[in-house]
PDB file of C-alpha atoms in Angstrom:
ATOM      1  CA  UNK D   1     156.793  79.934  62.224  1.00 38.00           C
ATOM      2  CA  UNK D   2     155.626  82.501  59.294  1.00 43.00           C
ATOM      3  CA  UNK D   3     152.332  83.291  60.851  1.00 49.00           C
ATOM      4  CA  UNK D   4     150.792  83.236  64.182  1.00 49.00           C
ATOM      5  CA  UNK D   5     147.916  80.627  64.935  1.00 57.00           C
ATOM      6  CA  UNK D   6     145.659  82.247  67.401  1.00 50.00           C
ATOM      7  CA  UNK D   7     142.759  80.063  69.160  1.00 46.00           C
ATOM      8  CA  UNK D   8     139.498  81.239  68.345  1.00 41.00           C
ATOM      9  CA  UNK D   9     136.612  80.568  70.393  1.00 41.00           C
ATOM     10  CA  UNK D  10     135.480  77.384  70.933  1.00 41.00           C
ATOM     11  CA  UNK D  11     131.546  75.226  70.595  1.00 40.00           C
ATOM     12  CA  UNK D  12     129.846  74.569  73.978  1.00 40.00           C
ATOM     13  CA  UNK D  13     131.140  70.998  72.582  1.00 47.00           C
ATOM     14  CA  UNK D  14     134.492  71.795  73.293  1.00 48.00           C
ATOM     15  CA  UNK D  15     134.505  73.293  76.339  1.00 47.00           C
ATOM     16  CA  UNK D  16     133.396  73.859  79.976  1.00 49.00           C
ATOM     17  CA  UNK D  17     130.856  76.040  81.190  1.00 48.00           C
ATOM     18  CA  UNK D  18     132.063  79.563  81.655  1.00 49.00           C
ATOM     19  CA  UNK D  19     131.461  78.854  85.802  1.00 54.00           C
ATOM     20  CA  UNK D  20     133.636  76.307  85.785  1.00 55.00           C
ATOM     21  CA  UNK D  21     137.216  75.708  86.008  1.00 57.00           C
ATOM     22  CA  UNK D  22     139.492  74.902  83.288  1.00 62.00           C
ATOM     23  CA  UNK D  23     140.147  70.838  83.469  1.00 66.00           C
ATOM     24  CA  UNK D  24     144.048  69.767  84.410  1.00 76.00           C
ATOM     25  CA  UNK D  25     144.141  67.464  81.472  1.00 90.00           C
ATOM     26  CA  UNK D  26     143.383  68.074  77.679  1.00 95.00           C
ATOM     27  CA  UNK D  27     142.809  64.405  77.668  1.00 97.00           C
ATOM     28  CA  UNK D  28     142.208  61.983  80.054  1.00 97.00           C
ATOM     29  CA  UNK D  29     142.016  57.937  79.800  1.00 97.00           C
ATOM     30  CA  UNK D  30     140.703  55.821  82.326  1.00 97.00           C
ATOM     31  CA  UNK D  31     140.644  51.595  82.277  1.00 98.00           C
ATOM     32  CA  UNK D  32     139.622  52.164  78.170  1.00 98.00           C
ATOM     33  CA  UNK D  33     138.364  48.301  76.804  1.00 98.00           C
ATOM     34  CA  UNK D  34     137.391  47.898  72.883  1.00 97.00           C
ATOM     35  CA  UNK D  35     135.975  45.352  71.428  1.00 96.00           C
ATOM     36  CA  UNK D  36     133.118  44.026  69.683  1.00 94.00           C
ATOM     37  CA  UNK D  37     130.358  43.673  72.044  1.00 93.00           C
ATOM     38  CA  UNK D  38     128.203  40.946  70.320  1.00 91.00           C
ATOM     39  CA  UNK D  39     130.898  38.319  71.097  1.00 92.00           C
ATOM     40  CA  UNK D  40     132.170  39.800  74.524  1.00 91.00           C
ATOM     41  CA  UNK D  41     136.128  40.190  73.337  1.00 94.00           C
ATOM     42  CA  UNK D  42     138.088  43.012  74.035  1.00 96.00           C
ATOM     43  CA  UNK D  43     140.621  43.735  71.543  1.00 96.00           C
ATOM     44  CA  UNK D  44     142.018  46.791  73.816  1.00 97.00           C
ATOM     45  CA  UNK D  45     142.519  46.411  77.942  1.00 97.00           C
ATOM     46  CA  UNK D  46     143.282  48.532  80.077  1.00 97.00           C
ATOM     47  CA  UNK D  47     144.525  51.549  78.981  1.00 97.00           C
ATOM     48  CA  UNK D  48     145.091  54.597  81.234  1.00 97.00           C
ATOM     49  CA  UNK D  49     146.723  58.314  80.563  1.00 97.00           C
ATOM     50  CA  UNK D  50     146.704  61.692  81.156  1.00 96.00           C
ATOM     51  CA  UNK D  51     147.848  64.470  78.451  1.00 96.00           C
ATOM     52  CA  UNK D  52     148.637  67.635  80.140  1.00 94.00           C
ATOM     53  CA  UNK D  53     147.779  70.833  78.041  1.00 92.00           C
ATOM     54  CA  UNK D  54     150.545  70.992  75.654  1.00 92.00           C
ATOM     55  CA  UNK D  55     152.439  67.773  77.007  1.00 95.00           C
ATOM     56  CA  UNK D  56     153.312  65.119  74.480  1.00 96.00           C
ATOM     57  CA  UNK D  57     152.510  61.409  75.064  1.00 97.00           C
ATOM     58  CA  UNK D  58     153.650  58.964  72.887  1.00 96.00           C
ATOM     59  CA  UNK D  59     151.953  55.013  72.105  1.00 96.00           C
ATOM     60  CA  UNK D  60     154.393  52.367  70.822  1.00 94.00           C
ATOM     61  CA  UNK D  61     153.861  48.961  69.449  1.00 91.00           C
ATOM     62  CA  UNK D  62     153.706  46.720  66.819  1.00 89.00           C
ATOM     63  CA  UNK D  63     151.305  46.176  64.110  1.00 88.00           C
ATOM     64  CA  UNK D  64     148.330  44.848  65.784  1.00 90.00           C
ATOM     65  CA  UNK D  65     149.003  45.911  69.259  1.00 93.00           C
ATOM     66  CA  UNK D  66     145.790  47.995  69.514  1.00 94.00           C
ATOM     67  CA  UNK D  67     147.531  51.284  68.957  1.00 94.00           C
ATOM     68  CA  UNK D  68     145.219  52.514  66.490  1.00 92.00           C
ATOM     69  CA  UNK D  69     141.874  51.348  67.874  1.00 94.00           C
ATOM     70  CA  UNK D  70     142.559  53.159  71.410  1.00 96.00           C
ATOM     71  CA  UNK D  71     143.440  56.751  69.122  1.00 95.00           C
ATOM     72  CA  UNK D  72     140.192  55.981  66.813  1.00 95.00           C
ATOM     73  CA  UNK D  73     137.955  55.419  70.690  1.00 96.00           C
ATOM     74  CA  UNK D  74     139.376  58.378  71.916  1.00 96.00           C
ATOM     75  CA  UNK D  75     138.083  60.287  68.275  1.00 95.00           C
ATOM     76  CA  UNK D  76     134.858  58.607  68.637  1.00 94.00           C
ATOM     77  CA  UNK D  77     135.495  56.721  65.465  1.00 94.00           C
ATOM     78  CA  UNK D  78     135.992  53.036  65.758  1.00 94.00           C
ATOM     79  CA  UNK D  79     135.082  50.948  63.191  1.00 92.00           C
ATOM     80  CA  UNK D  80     132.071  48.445  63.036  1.00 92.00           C
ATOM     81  CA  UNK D  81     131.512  46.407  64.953  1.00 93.00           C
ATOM     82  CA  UNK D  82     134.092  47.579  67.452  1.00 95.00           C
ATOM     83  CA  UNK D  83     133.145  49.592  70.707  1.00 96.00           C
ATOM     84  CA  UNK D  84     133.858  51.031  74.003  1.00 96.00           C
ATOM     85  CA  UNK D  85     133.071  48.529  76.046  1.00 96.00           C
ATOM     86  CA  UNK D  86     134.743  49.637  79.169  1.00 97.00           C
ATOM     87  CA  UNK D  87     136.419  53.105  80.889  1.00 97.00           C
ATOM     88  CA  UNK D  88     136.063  56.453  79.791  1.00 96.00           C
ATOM     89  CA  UNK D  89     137.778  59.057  77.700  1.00 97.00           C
ATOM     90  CA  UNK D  90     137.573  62.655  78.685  1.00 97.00           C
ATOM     91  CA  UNK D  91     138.754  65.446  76.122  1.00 96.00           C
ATOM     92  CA  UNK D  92     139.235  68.836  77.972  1.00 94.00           C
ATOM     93  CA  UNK D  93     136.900  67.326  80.958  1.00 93.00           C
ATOM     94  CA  UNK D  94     133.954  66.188  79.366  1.00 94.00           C
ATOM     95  CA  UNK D  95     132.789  62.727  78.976  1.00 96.00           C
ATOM     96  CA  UNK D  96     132.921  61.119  75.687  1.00 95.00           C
ATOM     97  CA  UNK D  97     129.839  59.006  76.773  1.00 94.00           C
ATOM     98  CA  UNK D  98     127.619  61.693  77.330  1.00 94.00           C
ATOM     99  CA  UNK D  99     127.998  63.414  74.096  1.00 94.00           C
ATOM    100  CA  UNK D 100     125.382  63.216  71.234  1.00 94.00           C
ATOM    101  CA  UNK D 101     126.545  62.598  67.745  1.00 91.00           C
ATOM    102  CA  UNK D 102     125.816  66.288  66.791  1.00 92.00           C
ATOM    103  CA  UNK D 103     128.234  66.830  69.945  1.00 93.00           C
ATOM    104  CA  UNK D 104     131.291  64.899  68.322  1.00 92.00           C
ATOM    105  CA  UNK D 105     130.560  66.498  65.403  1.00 89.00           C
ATOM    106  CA  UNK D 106     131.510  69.614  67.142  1.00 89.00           C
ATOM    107  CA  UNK D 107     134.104  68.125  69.392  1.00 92.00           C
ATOM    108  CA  UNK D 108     136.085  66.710  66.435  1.00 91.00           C
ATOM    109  CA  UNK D 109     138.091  69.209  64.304  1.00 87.00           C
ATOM    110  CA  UNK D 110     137.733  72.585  66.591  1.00 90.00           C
ATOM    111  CA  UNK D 111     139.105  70.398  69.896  1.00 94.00           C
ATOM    112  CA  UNK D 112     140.388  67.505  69.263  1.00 96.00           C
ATOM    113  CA  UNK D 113     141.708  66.462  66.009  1.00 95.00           C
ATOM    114  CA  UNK D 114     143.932  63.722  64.112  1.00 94.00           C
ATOM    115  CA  UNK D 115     146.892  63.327  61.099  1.00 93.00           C
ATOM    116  CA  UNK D 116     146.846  59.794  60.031  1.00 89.00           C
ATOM    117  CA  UNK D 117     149.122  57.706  58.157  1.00 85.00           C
ATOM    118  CA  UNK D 118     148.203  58.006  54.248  1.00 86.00           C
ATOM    119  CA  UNK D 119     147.256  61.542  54.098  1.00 86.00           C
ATOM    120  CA  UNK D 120     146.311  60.995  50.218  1.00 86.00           C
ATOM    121  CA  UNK D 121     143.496  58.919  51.564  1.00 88.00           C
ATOM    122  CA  UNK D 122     141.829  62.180  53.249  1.00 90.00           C
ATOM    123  CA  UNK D 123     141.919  64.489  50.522  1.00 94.00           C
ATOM    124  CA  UNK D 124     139.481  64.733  47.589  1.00 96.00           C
ATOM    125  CA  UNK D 125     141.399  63.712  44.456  1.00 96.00           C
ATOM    126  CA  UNK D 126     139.013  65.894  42.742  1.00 97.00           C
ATOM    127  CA  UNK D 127     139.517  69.286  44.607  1.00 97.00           C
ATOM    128  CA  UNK D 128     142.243  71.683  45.221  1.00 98.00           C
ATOM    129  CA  UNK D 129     144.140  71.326  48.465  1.00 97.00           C
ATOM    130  CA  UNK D 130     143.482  74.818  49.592  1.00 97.00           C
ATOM    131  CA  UNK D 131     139.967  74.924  49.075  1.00 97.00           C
ATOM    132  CA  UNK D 132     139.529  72.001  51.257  1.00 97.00           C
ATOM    133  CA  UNK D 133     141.452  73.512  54.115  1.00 97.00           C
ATOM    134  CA  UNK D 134     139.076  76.370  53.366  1.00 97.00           C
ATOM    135  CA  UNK D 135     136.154  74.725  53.626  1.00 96.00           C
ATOM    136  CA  UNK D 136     137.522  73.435  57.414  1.00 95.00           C
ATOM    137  CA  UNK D 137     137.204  76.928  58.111  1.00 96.00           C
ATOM    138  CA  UNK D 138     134.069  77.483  56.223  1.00 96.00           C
ATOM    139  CA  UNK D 139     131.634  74.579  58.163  1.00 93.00           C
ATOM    140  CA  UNK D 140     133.711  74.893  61.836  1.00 92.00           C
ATOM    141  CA  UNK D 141     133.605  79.095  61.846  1.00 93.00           C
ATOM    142  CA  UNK D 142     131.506  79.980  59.370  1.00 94.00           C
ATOM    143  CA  UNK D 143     133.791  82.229  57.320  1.00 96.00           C
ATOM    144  CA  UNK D 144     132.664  83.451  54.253  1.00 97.00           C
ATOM    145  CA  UNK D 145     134.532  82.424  51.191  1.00 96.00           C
ATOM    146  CA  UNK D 146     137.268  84.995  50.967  1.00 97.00           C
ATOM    147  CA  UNK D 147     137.997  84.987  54.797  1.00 97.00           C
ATOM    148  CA  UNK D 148     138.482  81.182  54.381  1.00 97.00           C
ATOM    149  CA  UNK D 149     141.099  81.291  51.809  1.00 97.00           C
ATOM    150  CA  UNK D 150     143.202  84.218  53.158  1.00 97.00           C
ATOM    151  CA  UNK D 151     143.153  81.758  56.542  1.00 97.00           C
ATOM    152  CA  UNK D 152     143.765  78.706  54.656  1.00 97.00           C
ATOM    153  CA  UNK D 153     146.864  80.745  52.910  1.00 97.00           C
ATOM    154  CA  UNK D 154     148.241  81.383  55.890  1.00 96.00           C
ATOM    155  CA  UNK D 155     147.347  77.707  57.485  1.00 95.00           C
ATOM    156  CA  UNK D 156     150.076  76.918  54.058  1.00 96.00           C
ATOM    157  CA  UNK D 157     152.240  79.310  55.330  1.00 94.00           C
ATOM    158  CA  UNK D 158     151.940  78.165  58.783  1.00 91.00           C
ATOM    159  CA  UNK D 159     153.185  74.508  58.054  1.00 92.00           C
ATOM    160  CA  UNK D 160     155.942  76.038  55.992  1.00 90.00           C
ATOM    161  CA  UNK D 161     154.598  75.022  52.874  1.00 93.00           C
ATOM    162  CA  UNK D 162     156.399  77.395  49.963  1.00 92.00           C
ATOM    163  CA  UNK D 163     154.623  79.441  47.953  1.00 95.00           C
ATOM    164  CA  UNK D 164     151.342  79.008  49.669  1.00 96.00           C
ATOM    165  CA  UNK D 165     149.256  81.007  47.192  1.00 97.00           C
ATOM    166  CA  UNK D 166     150.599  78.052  44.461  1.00 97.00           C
ATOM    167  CA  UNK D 167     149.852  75.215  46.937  1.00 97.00           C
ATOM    168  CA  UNK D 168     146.619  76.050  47.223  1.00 98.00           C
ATOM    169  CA  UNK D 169     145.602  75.800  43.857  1.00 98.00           C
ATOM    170  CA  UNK D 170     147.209  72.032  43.160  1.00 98.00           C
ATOM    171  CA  UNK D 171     145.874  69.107  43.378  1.00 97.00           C
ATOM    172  CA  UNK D 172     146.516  66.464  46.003  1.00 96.00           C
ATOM    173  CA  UNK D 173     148.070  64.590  42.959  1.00 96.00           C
ATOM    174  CA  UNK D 174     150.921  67.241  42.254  1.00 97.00           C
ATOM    175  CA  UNK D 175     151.989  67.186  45.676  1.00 96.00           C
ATOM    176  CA  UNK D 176     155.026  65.011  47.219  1.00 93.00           C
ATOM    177  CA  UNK D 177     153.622  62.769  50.317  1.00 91.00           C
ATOM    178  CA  UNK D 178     155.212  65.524  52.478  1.00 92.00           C
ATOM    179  CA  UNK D 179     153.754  68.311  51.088  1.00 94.00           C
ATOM    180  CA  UNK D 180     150.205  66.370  51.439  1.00 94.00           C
ATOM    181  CA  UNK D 181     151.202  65.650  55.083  1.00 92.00           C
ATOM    182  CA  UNK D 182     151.675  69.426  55.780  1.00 93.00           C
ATOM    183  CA  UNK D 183     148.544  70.364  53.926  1.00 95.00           C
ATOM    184  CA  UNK D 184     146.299  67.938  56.484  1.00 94.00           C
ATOM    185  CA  UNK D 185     148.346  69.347  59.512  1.00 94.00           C
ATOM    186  CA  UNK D 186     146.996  72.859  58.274  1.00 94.00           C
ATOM    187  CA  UNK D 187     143.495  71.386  57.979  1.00 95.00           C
ATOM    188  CA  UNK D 188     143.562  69.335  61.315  1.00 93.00           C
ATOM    189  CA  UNK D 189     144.730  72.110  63.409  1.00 93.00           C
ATOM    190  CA  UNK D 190     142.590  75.000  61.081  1.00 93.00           C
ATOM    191  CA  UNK D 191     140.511  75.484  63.851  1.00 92.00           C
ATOM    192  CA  UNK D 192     142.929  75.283  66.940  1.00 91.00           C
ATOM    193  CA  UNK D 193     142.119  71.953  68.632  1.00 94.00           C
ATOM    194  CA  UNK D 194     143.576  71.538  72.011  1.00 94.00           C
ATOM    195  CA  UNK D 195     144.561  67.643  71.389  1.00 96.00           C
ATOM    196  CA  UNK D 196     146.099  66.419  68.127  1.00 96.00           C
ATOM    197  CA  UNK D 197     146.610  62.702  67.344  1.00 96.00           C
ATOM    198  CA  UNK D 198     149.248  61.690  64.893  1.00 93.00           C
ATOM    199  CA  UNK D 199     148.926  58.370  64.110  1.00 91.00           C
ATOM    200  CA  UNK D 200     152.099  57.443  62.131  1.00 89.00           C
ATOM    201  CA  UNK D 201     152.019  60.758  60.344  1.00 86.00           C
ATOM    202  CA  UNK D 202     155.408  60.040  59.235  1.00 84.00           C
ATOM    203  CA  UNK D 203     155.463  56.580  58.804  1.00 80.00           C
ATOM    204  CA  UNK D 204     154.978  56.287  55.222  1.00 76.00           C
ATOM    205  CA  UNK D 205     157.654  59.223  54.767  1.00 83.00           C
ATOM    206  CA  UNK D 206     161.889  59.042  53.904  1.00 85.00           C
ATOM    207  CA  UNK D 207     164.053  60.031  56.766  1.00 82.00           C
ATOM    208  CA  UNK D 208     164.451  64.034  55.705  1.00 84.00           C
ATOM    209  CA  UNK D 209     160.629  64.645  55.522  1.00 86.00           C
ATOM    210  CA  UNK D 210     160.083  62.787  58.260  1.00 85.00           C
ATOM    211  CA  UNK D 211     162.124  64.969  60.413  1.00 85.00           C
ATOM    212  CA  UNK D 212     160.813  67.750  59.619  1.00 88.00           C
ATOM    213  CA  UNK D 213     157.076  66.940  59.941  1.00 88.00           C
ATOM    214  CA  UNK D 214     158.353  66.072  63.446  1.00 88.00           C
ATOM    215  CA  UNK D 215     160.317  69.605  64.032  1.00 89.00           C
ATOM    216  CA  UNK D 216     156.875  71.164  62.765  1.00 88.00           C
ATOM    217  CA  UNK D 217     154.058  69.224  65.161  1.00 91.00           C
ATOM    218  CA  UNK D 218     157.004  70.525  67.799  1.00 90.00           C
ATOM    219  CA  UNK D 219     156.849  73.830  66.475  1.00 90.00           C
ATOM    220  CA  UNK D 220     152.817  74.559  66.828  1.00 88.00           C
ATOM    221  CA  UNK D 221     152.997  72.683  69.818  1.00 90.00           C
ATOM    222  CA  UNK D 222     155.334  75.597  71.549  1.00 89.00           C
ATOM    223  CA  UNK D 223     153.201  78.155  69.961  1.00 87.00           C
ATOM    224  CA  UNK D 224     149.831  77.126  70.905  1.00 87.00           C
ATOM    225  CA  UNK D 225     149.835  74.638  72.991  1.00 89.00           C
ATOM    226  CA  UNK D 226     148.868  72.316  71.473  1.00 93.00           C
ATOM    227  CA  UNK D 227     148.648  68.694  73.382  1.00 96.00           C
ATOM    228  CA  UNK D 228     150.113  65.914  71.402  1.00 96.00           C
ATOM    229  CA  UNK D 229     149.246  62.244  70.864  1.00 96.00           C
ATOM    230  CA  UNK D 230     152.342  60.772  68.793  1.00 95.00           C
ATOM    231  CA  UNK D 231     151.346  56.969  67.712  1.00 93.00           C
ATOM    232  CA  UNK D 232     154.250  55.435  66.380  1.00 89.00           C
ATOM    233  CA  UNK D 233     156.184  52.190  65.561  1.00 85.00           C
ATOM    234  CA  UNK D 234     159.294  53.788  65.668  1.00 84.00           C
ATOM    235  CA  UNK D 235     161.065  54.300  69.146  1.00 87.00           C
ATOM    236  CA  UNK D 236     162.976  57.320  67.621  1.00 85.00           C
ATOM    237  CA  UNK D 237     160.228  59.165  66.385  1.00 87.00           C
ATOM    238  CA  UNK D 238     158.837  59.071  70.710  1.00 90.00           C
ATOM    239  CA  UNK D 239     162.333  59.728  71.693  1.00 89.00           C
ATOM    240  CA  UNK D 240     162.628  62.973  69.530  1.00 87.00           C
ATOM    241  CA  UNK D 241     159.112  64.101  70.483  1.00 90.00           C
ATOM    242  CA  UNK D 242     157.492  62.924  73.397  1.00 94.00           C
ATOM    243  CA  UNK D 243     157.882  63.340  77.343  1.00 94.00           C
ATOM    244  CA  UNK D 244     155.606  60.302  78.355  1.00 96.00           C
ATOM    245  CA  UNK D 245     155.311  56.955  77.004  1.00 96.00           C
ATOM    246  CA  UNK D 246     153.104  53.843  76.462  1.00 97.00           C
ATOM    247  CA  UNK D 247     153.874  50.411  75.027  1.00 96.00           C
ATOM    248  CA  UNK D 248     151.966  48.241  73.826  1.00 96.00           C
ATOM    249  CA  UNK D 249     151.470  44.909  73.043  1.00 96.00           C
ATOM    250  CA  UNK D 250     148.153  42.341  72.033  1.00 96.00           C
ATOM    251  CA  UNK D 251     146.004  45.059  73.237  1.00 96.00           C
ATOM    252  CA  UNK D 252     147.839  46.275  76.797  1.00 97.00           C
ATOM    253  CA  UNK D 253     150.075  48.346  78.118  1.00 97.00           C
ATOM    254  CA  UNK D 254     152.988  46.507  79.373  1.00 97.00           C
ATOM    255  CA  UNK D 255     154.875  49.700  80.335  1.00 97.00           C
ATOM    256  CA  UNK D 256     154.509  53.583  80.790  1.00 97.00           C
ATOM    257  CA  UNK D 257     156.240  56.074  81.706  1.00 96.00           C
ATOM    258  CA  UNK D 258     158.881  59.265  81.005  1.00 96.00           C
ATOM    259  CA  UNK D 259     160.836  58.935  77.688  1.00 94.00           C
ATOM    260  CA  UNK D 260     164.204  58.998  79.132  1.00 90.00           C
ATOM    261  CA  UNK D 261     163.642  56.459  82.002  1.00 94.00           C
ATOM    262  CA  UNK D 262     161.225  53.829  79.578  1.00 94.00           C
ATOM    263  CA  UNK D 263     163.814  54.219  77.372  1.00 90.00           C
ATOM    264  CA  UNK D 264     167.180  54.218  78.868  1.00 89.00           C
ATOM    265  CA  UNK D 265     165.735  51.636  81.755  1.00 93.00           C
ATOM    266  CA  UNK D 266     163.157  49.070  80.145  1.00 94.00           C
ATOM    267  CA  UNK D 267     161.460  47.236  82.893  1.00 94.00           C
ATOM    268  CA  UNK D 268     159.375  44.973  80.481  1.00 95.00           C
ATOM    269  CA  UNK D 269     161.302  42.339  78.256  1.00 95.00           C
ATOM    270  CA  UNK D 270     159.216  43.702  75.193  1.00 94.00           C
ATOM    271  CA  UNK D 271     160.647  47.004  75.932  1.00 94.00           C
ATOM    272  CA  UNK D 272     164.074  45.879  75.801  1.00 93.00           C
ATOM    273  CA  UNK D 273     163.244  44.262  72.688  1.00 91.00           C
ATOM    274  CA  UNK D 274     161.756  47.222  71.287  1.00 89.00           C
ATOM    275  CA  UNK D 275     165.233  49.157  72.283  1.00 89.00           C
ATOM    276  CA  UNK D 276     167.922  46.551  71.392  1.00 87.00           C
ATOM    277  CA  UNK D 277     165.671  46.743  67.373  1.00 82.00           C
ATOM    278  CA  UNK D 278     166.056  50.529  67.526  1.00 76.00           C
ATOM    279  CA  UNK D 279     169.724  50.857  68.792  1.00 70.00           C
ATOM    280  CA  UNK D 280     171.080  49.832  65.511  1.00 57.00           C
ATOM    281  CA  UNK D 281     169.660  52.897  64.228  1.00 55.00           C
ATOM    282  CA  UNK D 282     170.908  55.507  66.180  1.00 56.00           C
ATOM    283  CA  UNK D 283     168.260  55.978  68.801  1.00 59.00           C
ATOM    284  CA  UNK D 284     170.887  57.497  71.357  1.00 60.00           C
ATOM    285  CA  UNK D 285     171.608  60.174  69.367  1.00 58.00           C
ATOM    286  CA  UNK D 286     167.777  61.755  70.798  1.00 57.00           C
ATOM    287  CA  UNK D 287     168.506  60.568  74.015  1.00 58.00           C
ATOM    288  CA  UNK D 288     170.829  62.419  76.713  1.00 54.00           C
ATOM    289  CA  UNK D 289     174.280  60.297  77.573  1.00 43.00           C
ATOM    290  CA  UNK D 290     173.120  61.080  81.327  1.00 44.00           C
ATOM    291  CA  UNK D 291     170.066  59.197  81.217  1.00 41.00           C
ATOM    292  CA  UNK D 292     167.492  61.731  82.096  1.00 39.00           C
ATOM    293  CA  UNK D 293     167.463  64.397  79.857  1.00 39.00           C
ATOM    294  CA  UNK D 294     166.005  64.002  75.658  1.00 39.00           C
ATOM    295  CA  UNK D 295     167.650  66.569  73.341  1.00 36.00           C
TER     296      UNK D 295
END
């Protein structure tokens, strides 16, 4: 990394009382249901984890298997007329229920935070990249306008973007889908959250990129531990990253666990089904030949 990302401090939204003790888990899900409560069906059942500060868990699935719509409950932005409609979500020990929408205001963006799939989609067409990493910094710290854009240089710098200083003056436009990937990393982690969701971040990117959008989330993870939530089709993508798994399928969890053993030992016949797709594609090559160990 070309610059150092300290953590500055965080809103009483983000984190516990100065009496209190420091919660085990940057995230915790318990029994999470979503649905749509005016007809009474859940869409999502079920689903339990715990994300360690700076662990990695990764979700698998196909298309449809509620991947998305647990990440967007956890972010306290499901779509109408979808709820949570059972369980609880805890992000550095504080109830999700309890907070007030000026709350998740705060929550979102300085302590937990998310990279989605089309990051063209979350970028004004109409403004340069920089200044909206800037103004991140701007609304969640209150810099002044020159403090934000010698931050948002280095944010550039950070996610090994070259020549920052040019970067930030383009377009979203003039930038390859890589380079606009790297530019909403900087913004999603401008302000140090303690969780990060990527929800197929790299999906929509060629093989090269993708890898290294994947060494980079590994990267600030080591050097600010930062907890990860990797959401993902792709069984190689989990392997590479991730220490903890969940599959997925119609809305539950059919099986969770380490990587290496979910992976190298697939209890549920989707599992193997999800593994015996993959293998054609080299997913050994993350995964130690002894079975318990992911390079």
């Amino acid at each position: 990394m070309t610059t150092t990302l300290t953590r500055p401090a965080t809103t009483s939204a983000g984190s516990p009382a100065p009496d209190q003790p420091a919660p085990t888990h940057a995230l915790s899900v318990r029994d999470l249901h979503v649905g749509d409560p005016s007809t009474g069906h859940d869409i999502v059942r079920g689903v339990s984890f715990d994300l360690p500060r700076g662990g990695v868990v990764g979700v698998v699935g196909e298309s449809g298997s509620g991947k998305t719509l647990t990440c967007r409950a956890v972010l306290g932005i499901l779509p109408e007329p979808f709820a949570v409609t059972g369980g609880s979500v805890e992000v550095v020990g504080r109830d999700t229920a309890t907070l007030t929408p000026r709350e998740w205001t705060g929550l979102r963006g300085s302590t937990i935070a998310a990279v989605f799939q089309d990051p063209a989609s979350y970028l004004n067409p109409s403004i340069p990249v920089g200044r909206q990493v800037a103004e991140v910094l701007r609304v969640k710290l209150g810099l002044r306008r020159r403090a934000a854009r010698e931050r948002s240089l280095e944010l550039l710098a950070a996610v090994q973007l070259r020549d920052p200083a040019r970067v930030w003056a383009q377009y979203p436009f003039e930038l390859s889908g890589g380079m606009l990937q790297r530019v909403l990393i900087a913004a999603a982690v401008a302000v140090e959250p303690q969780v990060l969701i990527a929800d197929e971040a790299t999906t929509a990117l060629d093989v090269t990129v993708q890898a290294e959008i994947l060494d980079l989330l590994a990267e600030l993870r080591a050097s600010t531990g930062l907890a990860l939530v990797v959401v993902s089709h792709d069984l190689a993508v989990v392997a590479q990253l991730c220490t903890e798994v969940l599959v997925m399928r119609d809305g539950e969890v059919v099986e969770q666990g380490p990587v290496s053993r979910v992976l190298h030992d697939p209890q549920h016949d989707y599992t193997r089904l999800l593994v015996r797709e993959h293998e054609q594609y080299g997913l050994e090559r993350f995964l130690g030949t002894d079975g318990g160990e992911l390079r």
